[in-house]
Amino acid sequence: MEIPDFLNLPGLQTLSVRLDDGQYNILAEGVTSPGRCSKCGHDGLYAHGSRPQAYADVPHHGNISVIHVDRKRVRCRACGGITLQPLPDMAEAHMMTRRLVKRVERDGLQRTFSEVAREIGVHERTVRRIIADHIRWLEGQHRFET
């Protein structure tokens, strides 16, 4: 029987989990690698180091969760452009998981932005930006009958 991964995100593999002062610090690695250059589309890539990044995630067991990923970088042999390892489960614009963005969109329409921000461990301004984007999307979906 296979033990489920702590994060349960298909694009990440959990390496370690540590609980520090009410916050889970989760060390994870991406399971996918870039196949083509994001700038020119060439497939001749070679390793070019890594970049540590931290992403907020939904609370686990009532504790704030932060995922730490050492994201691989590759350089294109054709154009010299650098491409980061793809992380499909992450909302890059907000530096959090997509599932946390969905939760903020749901909870931010029912509770104050400060409450939501405190619960998930991000700045209130981040919650406000996510809700503003979501409201613009909702307004685009609504068709007025005349």
JSON list of C-alpha atoms in Angstrom, two decimals:
[
{"chain": "A", "resi": 1, "resn": "MET", "atom": "CA", "xyz": [0.00, 0.00, 0.00]},
{"chain": "A", "resi": 2, "resn": "GLU", "atom": "CA", "xyz": [1.42, 3.38, -1.03]},
{"chain": "A", "resi": 3, "resn": "ILE", "atom": "CA", "xyz": [1.50, 6.15, 1.58]},
{"chain": "A", "resi": 4, "resn": "PRO", "atom": "CA", "xyz": [-0.08, 9.37, 0.25]},
{"chain": "A", "resi": 5, "resn": "ASP", "atom": "CA", "xyz": [2.16, 12.38, -0.22]},
{"chain": "A", "resi": 6, "resn": "PHE", "atom": "CA", "xyz": [1.68, 15.08, 2.47]},
{"chain": "A", "resi": 7, "resn": "LEU", "atom": "CA", "xyz": [0.86, 17.81, -0.08]},
{"chain": "A", "resi": 8, "resn": "ASN", "atom": "CA", "xyz": [-1.25, 15.70, -2.42]},
{"chain": "A", "resi": 9, "resn": "LEU", "atom": "CA", "xyz": [-0.17, 17.85, -5.38]},
{"chain": "A", "resi": 10, "resn": "PRO", "atom": "CA", "xyz": [0.72, 15.88, -8.54]},
{"chain": "A", "resi": 11, "resn": "GLY", "atom": "CA", "xyz": [3.44, 18.34, -9.62]},
{"chain": "A", "resi": 12, "resn": "LEU", "atom": "CA", "xyz": [5.36, 18.19, -6.33]},
{"chain": "A", "resi": 13, "resn": "GLN", "atom": "CA", "xyz": [7.00, 15.50, -4.23]},
{"chain": "A", "resi": 14, "resn": "THR", "atom": "CA", "xyz": [7.30, 16.14, -0.48]},
{"chain": "A", "resi": 15, "resn": "LEU", "atom": "CA", "xyz": [10.82, 15.70, 0.88]},
{"chain": "A", "resi": 16, "resn": "SER", "atom": "CA", "xyz": [10.31, 16.77, 4.50]},
{"chain": "A", "resi": 17, "resn": "VAL", "atom": "CA", "xyz": [7.73, 18.39, 6.79]},
{"chain": "A", "resi": 18, "resn": "ARG", "atom": "CA", "xyz": [8.61, 20.44, 9.86]},
{"chain": "A", "resi": 19, "resn": "LEU", "atom": "CA", "xyz": [6.21, 22.17, 12.28]},
{"chain": "A", "resi": 20, "resn": "ASP", "atom": "CA", "xyz": [7.72, 25.41, 13.67]},
{"chain": "A", "resi": 21, "resn": "ASP", "atom": "CA", "xyz": [5.68, 27.72, 15.92]},
{"chain": "A", "resi": 22, "resn": "GLY", "atom": "CA", "xyz": [2.32, 26.88, 14.34]},
{"chain": "A", "resi": 23, "resn": "GLN", "atom": "CA", "xyz": [3.59, 26.86, 10.76]},
{"chain": "A", "resi": 24, "resn": "TYR", "atom": "CA", "xyz": [4.30, 23.87, 8.56]},
{"chain": "A", "resi": 25, "resn": "ASN", "atom": "CA", "xyz": [7.49, 24.30, 6.55]},
{"chain": "A", "resi": 26, "resn": "ILE", "atom": "CA", "xyz": [7.35, 21.77, 3.75]},
{"chain": "A", "resi": 27, "resn": "LEU", "atom": "CA", "xyz": [10.40, 21.03, 1.62]},
{"chain": "A", "resi": 28, "resn": "ALA", "atom": "CA", "xyz": [9.36, 19.75, -1.79]},
{"chain": "A", "resi": 29, "resn": "GLU", "atom": "CA", "xyz": [10.73, 19.24, -5.28]},
{"chain": "A", "resi": 30, "resn": "GLY", "atom": "CA", "xyz": [9.08, 19.54, -8.68]},
{"chain": "A", "resi": 31, "resn": "VAL", "atom": "CA", "xyz": [8.55, 16.29, -10.58]},
{"chain": "A", "resi": 32, "resn": "THR", "atom": "CA", "xyz": [8.45, 17.81, -14.08]},
{"chain": "A", "resi": 33, "resn": "SER", "atom": "CA", "xyz": [11.27, 19.30, -16.09]},
{"chain": "A", "resi": 34, "resn": "PRO", "atom": "CA", "xyz": [11.08, 21.85, -18.91]},
{"chain": "A", "resi": 35, "resn": "GLY", "atom": "CA", "xyz": [11.12, 20.17, -22.31]},
{"chain": "A", "resi": 36, "resn": "ARG", "atom": "CA", "xyz": [11.54, 23.28, -24.46]},
{"chain": "A", "resi": 37, "resn": "CYS", "atom": "CA", "xyz": [12.84, 26.81, -24.10]},
{"chain": "A", "resi": 38, "resn": "SER", "atom": "CA", "xyz": [10.05, 29.19, -23.03]},
{"chain": "A", "resi": 39, "resn": "LYS", "atom": "CA", "xyz": [11.48, 31.93, -25.26]},
{"chain": "A", "resi": 40, "resn": "CYS", "atom": "CA", "xyz": [12.35, 30.25, -28.60]},
{"chain": "A", "resi": 41, "resn": "GLY", "atom": "CA", "xyz": [10.90, 26.73, -28.30]},
{"chain": "A", "resi": 42, "resn": "HIS", "atom": "CA", "xyz": [14.24, 24.98, -28.87]},
{"chain": "A", "resi": 43, "resn": "ASP", "atom": "CA", "xyz": [14.69, 21.66, -27.05]},
{"chain": "A", "resi": 44, "resn": "GLY", "atom": "CA", "xyz": [18.46, 21.91, -26.49]},
{"chain": "A", "resi": 45, "resn": "LEU", "atom": "CA", "xyz": [18.52, 22.75, -22.77]},
{"chain": "A", "resi": 46, "resn": "TYR", "atom": "CA", "xyz": [21.15, 22.21, -20.10]},
{"chain": "A", "resi": 47, "resn": "ALA", "atom": "CA", "xyz": [21.13, 22.60, -16.29]},
{"chain": "A", "resi": 48, "resn": "HIS", "atom": "CA", "xyz": [21.80, 26.11, -15.02]},
{"chain": "A", "resi": 49, "resn": "GLY", "atom": "CA", "xyz": [21.47, 25.94, -11.23]},
{"chain": "A", "resi": 50, "resn": "SER", "atom": "CA", "xyz": [18.36, 26.41, -9.15]},
{"chain": "A", "resi": 51, "resn": "ARG", "atom": "CA", "xyz": [16.37, 29.09, -7.35]},
{"chain": "A", "resi": 52, "resn": "PRO", "atom": "CA", "xyz": [14.75, 28.65, -3.91]},
{"chain": "A", "resi": 53, "resn": "GLN", "atom": "CA", "xyz": [11.14, 29.83, -3.80]},
{"chain": "A", "resi": 54, "resn": "ALA", "atom": "CA", "xyz": [8.45, 29.74, -1.11]},
{"chain": "A", "resi": 55, "resn": "TYR", "atom": "CA", "xyz": [4.72, 29.32, -1.81]},
{"chain": "A", "resi": 56, "resn": "ALA", "atom": "CA", "xyz": [1.79, 29.61, 0.59]},
{"chain": "A", "resi": 57, "resn": "ASP", "atom": "CA", "xyz": [-0.55, 26.61, 0.74]},
{"chain": "A", "resi": 58, "resn": "VAL", "atom": "CA", "xyz": [-3.88, 25.81, 2.38]},
{"chain": "A", "resi": 59, "resn": "PRO", "atom": "CA", "xyz": [-3.59, 25.33, 6.14]},
{"chain": "A", "resi": 60, "resn": "HIS", "atom": "CA", "xyz": [-2.88, 21.75, 7.23]},
{"chain": "A", "resi": 61, "resn": "HIS", "atom": "CA", "xyz": [-4.28, 20.59, 10.59]},
{"chain": "A", "resi": 62, "resn": "GLY", "atom": "CA", "xyz": [-5.13, 24.21, 11.45]},
{"chain": "A", "resi": 63, "resn": "ASN", "atom": "CA", "xyz": [-1.57, 25.43, 10.86]},
{"chain": "A", "resi": 64, "resn": "ILE", "atom": "CA", "xyz": [-0.28, 27.85, 8.22]},
{"chain": "A", "resi": 65, "resn": "SER", "atom": "CA", "xyz": [1.63, 25.99, 5.49]},
{"chain": "A", "resi": 66, "resn": "VAL", "atom": "CA", "xyz": [4.58, 27.18, 3.41]},
{"chain": "A", "resi": 67, "resn": "ILE", "atom": "CA", "xyz": [6.08, 25.06, 0.63]},
{"chain": "A", "resi": 68, "resn": "HIS", "atom": "CA", "xyz": [9.79, 25.58, -0.03]},
{"chain": "A", "resi": 69, "resn": "VAL", "atom": "CA", "xyz": [10.87, 24.48, -3.52]},
{"chain": "A", "resi": 70, "resn": "ASP", "atom": "CA", "xyz": [14.40, 24.58, -4.92]},
{"chain": "A", "resi": 71, "resn": "ARG", "atom": "CA", "xyz": [13.30, 25.24, -8.49]},
{"chain": "A", "resi": 72, "resn": "LYS", "atom": "CA", "xyz": [15.62, 23.99, -11.22]},
{"chain": "A", "resi": 73, "resn": "ARG", "atom": "CA", "xyz": [16.74, 26.40, -13.96]},
{"chain": "A", "resi": 74, "resn": "VAL", "atom": "CA", "xyz": [17.84, 25.45, -17.48]},
{"chain": "A", "resi": 75, "resn": "ARG", "atom": "CA", "xyz": [19.54, 27.49, -20.20]},
{"chain": "A", "resi": 76, "resn": "CYS", "atom": "CA", "xyz": [18.79, 27.20, -23.92]},
{"chain": "A", "resi": 77, "resn": "ARG", "atom": "CA", "xyz": [21.70, 26.35, -26.19]},
{"chain": "A", "resi": 78, "resn": "ALA", "atom": "CA", "xyz": [20.10, 28.27, -29.09]},
{"chain": "A", "resi": 79, "resn": "CYS", "atom": "CA", "xyz": [19.06, 31.63, -27.61]},
{"chain": "A", "resi": 80, "resn": "GLY", "atom": "CA", "xyz": [20.69, 31.56, -24.17]},
{"chain": "A", "resi": 81, "resn": "GLY", "atom": "CA", "xyz": [17.36, 32.15, -22.43]},
{"chain": "A", "resi": 82, "resn": "ILE", "atom": "CA", "xyz": [16.74, 30.75, -18.96]},
{"chain": "A", "resi": 83, "resn": "THR", "atom": "CA", "xyz": [13.64, 28.69, -18.23]},
{"chain": "A", "resi": 84, "resn": "LEU", "atom": "CA", "xyz": [12.43, 27.71, -14.76]},
{"chain": "A", "resi": 85, "resn": "GLN", "atom": "CA", "xyz": [11.13, 24.26, -13.91]},
{"chain": "A", "resi": 86, "resn": "PRO", "atom": "CA", "xyz": [7.35, 24.23, -14.48]},
{"chain": "A", "resi": 87, "resn": "LEU", "atom": "CA", "xyz": [5.19, 23.98, -11.35]},
{"chain": "A", "resi": 88, "resn": "PRO", "atom": "CA", "xyz": [1.64, 23.48, -12.67]},
{"chain": "A", "resi": 89, "resn": "ASP", "atom": "CA", "xyz": [0.07, 23.48, -9.19]},
{"chain": "A", "resi": 90, "resn": "MET", "atom": "CA", "xyz": [1.32, 26.98, -8.38]},
{"chain": "A", "resi": 91, "resn": "ALA", "atom": "CA", "xyz": [-0.26, 30.36, -9.05]},
{"chain": "A", "resi": 92, "resn": "GLU", "atom": "CA", "xyz": [2.96, 32.23, -9.83]},
{"chain": "A", "resi": 93, "resn": "ALA", "atom": "CA", "xyz": [1.37, 35.70, -9.70]},
{"chain": "A", "resi": 94, "resn": "HIS", "atom": "CA", "xyz": [0.44, 35.22, -6.03]},
{"chain": "A", "resi": 95, "resn": "MET", "atom": "CA", "xyz": [3.26, 32.86, -4.93]},
{"chain": "A", "resi": 96, "resn": "MET", "atom": "CA", "xyz": [0.75, 30.33, -3.63]},
{"chain": "A", "resi": 97, "resn": "THR", "atom": "CA", "xyz": [-0.89, 27.10, -4.71]},
{"chain": "A", "resi": 98, "resn": "ARG", "atom": "CA", "xyz": [-3.86, 27.21, -7.06]},
{"chain": "A", "resi": 99, "resn": "ARG", "atom": "CA", "xyz": [-6.00, 25.48, -4.44]},
{"chain": "A", "resi": 100, "resn": "LEU", "atom": "CA", "xyz": [-5.24, 28.28, -1.97]},
{"chain": "A", "resi": 101, "resn": "VAL", "atom": "CA", "xyz": [-6.26, 30.87, -4.56]},
{"chain": "A", "resi": 102, "resn": "LYS", "atom": "CA", "xyz": [-9.59, 29.04, -5.00]},
{"chain": "A", "resi": 103, "resn": "ARG", "atom": "CA", "xyz": [-10.07, 29.00, -1.23]},
{"chain": "A", "resi": 104, "resn": "VAL", "atom": "CA", "xyz": [-9.35, 32.74, -0.97]},
{"chain": "A", "resi": 105, "resn": "GLU", "atom": "CA", "xyz": [-11.83, 33.41, -3.80]},
{"chain": "A", "resi": 106, "resn": "ARG", "atom": "CA", "xyz": [-14.50, 31.45, -1.92]},
{"chain": "A", "resi": 107, "resn": "ASP", "atom": "CA", "xyz": [-13.79, 32.70, 1.62]},
{"chain": "A", "resi": 108, "resn": "GLY", "atom": "CA", "xyz": [-12.98, 36.30, 0.64]},
{"chain": "A", "resi": 109, "resn": "LEU", "atom": "CA", "xyz": [-16.53, 36.86, -0.58]},
{"chain": "A", "resi": 110, "resn": "GLN", "atom": "CA", "xyz": [-17.99, 35.73, 2.75]},
{"chain": "A", "resi": 111, "resn": "ARG", "atom": "CA", "xyz": [-15.54, 37.01, 5.38]},
{"chain": "A", "resi": 112, "resn": "THR", "atom": "CA", "xyz": [-13.30, 40.02, 5.86]},
{"chain": "A", "resi": 113, "resn": "PHE", "atom": "CA", "xyz": [-10.02, 40.11, 3.96]},
{"chain": "A", "resi": 114, "resn": "SER", "atom": "CA", "xyz": [-8.12, 40.47, 7.25]},
{"chain": "A", "resi": 115, "resn": "GLU", "atom": "CA", "xyz": [-9.65, 37.29, 8.69]},
{"chain": "A", "resi": 116, "resn": "VAL", "atom": "CA", "xyz": [-8.82, 35.29, 5.56]},
{"chain": "A", "resi": 117, "resn": "ALA", "atom": "CA", "xyz": [-5.27, 36.67, 5.44]},
{"chain": "A", "resi": 118, "resn": "ARG", "atom": "CA", "xyz": [-4.65, 35.86, 9.11]},
{"chain": "A", "resi": 119, "resn": "GLU", "atom": "CA", "xyz": [-5.96, 32.32, 8.69]},
{"chain": "A", "resi": 120, "resn": "ILE", "atom": "CA", "xyz": [-3.75, 31.45, 5.71]},
{"chain": "A", "resi": 121, "resn": "GLY", "atom": "CA", "xyz": [-0.66, 33.50, 6.67]},
{"chain": "A", "resi": 122, "resn": "VAL", "atom": "CA", "xyz": [-0.46, 36.02, 3.83]},
{"chain": "A", "resi": 123, "resn": "HIS", "atom": "CA", "xyz": [-0.75, 39.81, 3.68]},
{"chain": "A", "resi": 124, "resn": "GLU", "atom": "CA", "xyz": [-4.24, 41.28, 3.52]},
{"chain": "A", "resi": 125, "resn": "ARG", "atom": "CA", "xyz": [-3.26, 43.10, 0.29]},
{"chain": "A", "resi": 126, "resn": "THR", "atom": "CA", "xyz": [-2.69, 39.72, -1.40]},
{"chain": "A", "resi": 127, "resn": "VAL", "atom": "CA", "xyz": [-6.23, 38.61, -0.47]},
{"chain": "A", "resi": 128, "resn": "ARG", "atom": "CA", "xyz": [-7.60, 41.91, -1.77]},
{"chain": "A", "resi": 129, "resn": "ARG", "atom": "CA", "xyz": [-5.81, 41.45, -5.14]},
{"chain": "A", "resi": 130, "resn": "ILE", "atom": "CA", "xyz": [-7.09, 37.87, -5.54]},
{"chain": "A", "resi": 131, "resn": "ILE", "atom": "CA", "xyz": [-10.67, 38.93, -4.76]},
{"chain": "A", "resi": 132, "resn": "ALA", "atom": "CA", "xyz": [-10.45, 41.89, -7.17]},
{"chain": "A", "resi": 133, "resn": "ASP", "atom": "CA", "xyz": [-9.31, 39.53, -9.97]},
{"chain": "A", "resi": 134, "resn": "HIS", "atom": "CA", "xyz": [-12.08, 37.09, -9.10]},
{"chain": "A", "resi": 135, "resn": "ILE", "atom": "CA", "xyz": [-14.76, 39.80, -9.10]},
{"chain": "A", "resi": 136, "resn": "ARG", "atom": "CA", "xyz": [-13.59, 41.00, -12.55]},
{"chain": "A", "resi": 137, "resn": "TRP", "atom": "CA", "xyz": [-13.88, 37.41, -13.78]},
{"chain": "A", "resi": 138, "resn": "LEU", "atom": "CA", "xyz": [-17.39, 37.05, -12.25]},
{"chain": "A", "resi": 139, "resn": "GLU", "atom": "CA", "xyz": [-18.52, 40.31, -13.84]},
{"chain": "A", "resi": 140, "resn": "GLY", "atom": "CA", "xyz": [-17.32, 39.05, -17.21]},
{"chain": "A", "resi": 141, "resn": "GLN", "atom": "CA", "xyz": [-19.44, 35.91, -16.79]},
{"chain": "A", "resi": 142, "resn": "HIS", "atom": "CA", "xyz": [-22.66, 37.80, -16.06]},
{"chain": "A", "resi": 143, "resn": "ARG", "atom": "CA", "xyz": [-24.88, 38.74, -19.00]},
{"chain": "A", "resi": 144, "resn": "PHE", "atom": "CA", "xyz": [-27.46, 41.46, -18.42]},
{"chain": "A", "resi": 145, "resn": "GLU", "atom": "CA", "xyz": [-30.89, 40.99, -19.99]},
{"chain": "A", "resi": 146, "resn": "THR", "atom": "CA", "xyz": [-32.51, 44.16, -21.37]}
]
